[in-house]
């Protein structure tokens, strides 16, 4: 993917089923110029009774995801 170009997109980004690539995607977006304070939401088991939502920032994403123990599908 051309993360530099994606990082410059002015709107909302949605990455589906991206938990396995989470750290690399966040790093690439930050390196591409996306602000560290960009809001991020991770949704685990979307639309199911066990759904969980984690909201954080792009800079804190990896640590927050690890601390909350989210599993796929996210």
Coordinates of N, CA, C and O in Angstrom, one line a residue, residues 39-69:
X39 N -7.9 10.6 16.1 CA -8.8 9.6 16.8 C -8.8 8.3 16.1 O -8.9 8.2 14.9
X40 N -8.8 7.2 16.9 CA -8.9 5.9 16.3 C -9.9 5.1 17.1 O -10.0 5.2 18.4
X41 N -10.7 4.2 16.5 CA -11.6 3.3 17.1 C -11.3 1.9 16.6 O -11.2 1.7 15.4
X42 N -11.2 1.0 17.5 CA -11.1 -0.4 17.2 C -12.4 -1.1 17.6 O -12.8 -0.9 18.7
X43 N -13.0 -1.9 16.7 CA -14.2 -2.5 17.0 C -14.0 -4.0 16.9 O -13.6 -4.5 15.8
X44 N -14.1 -4.7 18.0 CA -13.9 -6.2 18.0 C -15.3 -6.8 18.0 O -16.2 -6.4 18.7
X45 N -15.5 -7.8 17.2 CA -16.7 -8.6 17.0 C -17.9 -7.7 16.7 O -18.9 -7.7 17.3
X46 N -17.7 -6.8 15.7 CA -18.7 -5.8 15.3 C -20.1 -6.5 15.1 O -20.2 -7.5 14.5
X47 N -21.1 -5.8 15.6 CA -22.5 -6.2 15.5 C -22.9 -7.4 16.2 O -24.1 -7.9 16.2
X48 N -22.0 -8.0 17.0 CA -22.3 -9.2 17.8 C -22.5 -8.8 19.2 O -22.1 -7.8 19.7
X49 N -23.2 -9.7 20.0 CA -23.4 -9.4 21.4 C -22.2 -9.1 22.2 O -22.1 -8.3 23.1
X50 N -21.0 -9.7 21.8 CA -19.8 -9.6 22.5 C -18.9 -8.4 22.0 O -17.8 -8.3 22.3
X51 N -19.5 -7.5 21.2 CA -18.8 -6.4 20.6 C -18.2 -5.6 21.7 O -18.7 -5.3 22.7
X52 N -16.9 -5.2 21.5 CA -16.2 -4.2 22.3 C -15.6 -3.1 21.4 O -15.2 -3.4 20.3
X53 N -15.6 -1.9 21.9 CA -15.0 -0.8 21.2 C -13.9 -0.1 22.0 O -14.2 0.2 23.2
X54 N -12.8 0.1 21.4 CA -11.7 0.8 22.1 C -11.5 2.1 21.3 O -11.3 2.1 20.1
X55 N -11.5 3.2 22.0 CA -11.2 4.5 21.3 C -9.9 5.0 21.9 O -9.6 4.9 23.1
X56 N -9.0 5.5 21.1 CA -7.7 6.0 21.5 C -7.2 7.0 20.4 O -8.0 7.5 19.6
X57 N -5.9 7.2 20.4 CA -5.3 8.0 19.3 C -4.3 7.1 18.5 O -3.9 6.1 18.9
X58 N -4.0 7.6 17.4 CA -3.1 6.9 16.5 C -1.7 6.6 17.2 O -1.2 5.5 17.1
X59 N -1.2 7.6 18.0 CA 0.0 7.4 18.7 C 0.0 6.4 19.7 O 0.9 5.7 20.0
X60 N -1.2 6.3 20.4 CA -1.3 5.3 21.5 C -1.9 4.0 21.1 O -2.1 3.1 22.0
X61 N -2.2 3.8 19.9 CA -2.9 2.7 19.4 C -2.3 1.3 19.8 O -3.0 0.5 20.3
X62 N -1.1 1.1 19.5 CA -0.4 -0.2 19.7 C -0.5 -0.6 21.2 O -0.8 -1.7 21.6
X63 N -0.1 0.4 22.1 CA -0.1 0.1 23.5 C -1.5 -0.2 24.0 O -1.7 -1.1 24.8
X64 N -2.5 0.6 23.6 CA -3.9 0.5 24.1 C -4.4 -0.9 23.6 O -5.1 -1.6 24.4
X65 N -4.2 -1.2 22.4 CA -4.7 -2.5 21.9 C -4.1 -3.7 22.7 O -4.8 -4.6 23.1
X66 N -2.8 -3.6 22.9 CA -2.1 -4.7 23.7 C -2.7 -4.7 25.1 O -3.0 -5.8 25.6
X67 N -2.9 -3.6 25.8 CA -3.4 -3.5 27.2 C -4.8 -4.0 27.3 O -5.2 -4.5 28.3
X68 N -5.6 -3.8 26.3 CA -7.0 -4.3 26.3 C -7.2 -5.7 25.8 O -8.3 -6.2 25.9
X69 N -6.2 -6.3 25.3 CA -6.3 -7.7 24.9 C -7.3 -8.0 23.8 O -8.0 -9.0 23.8

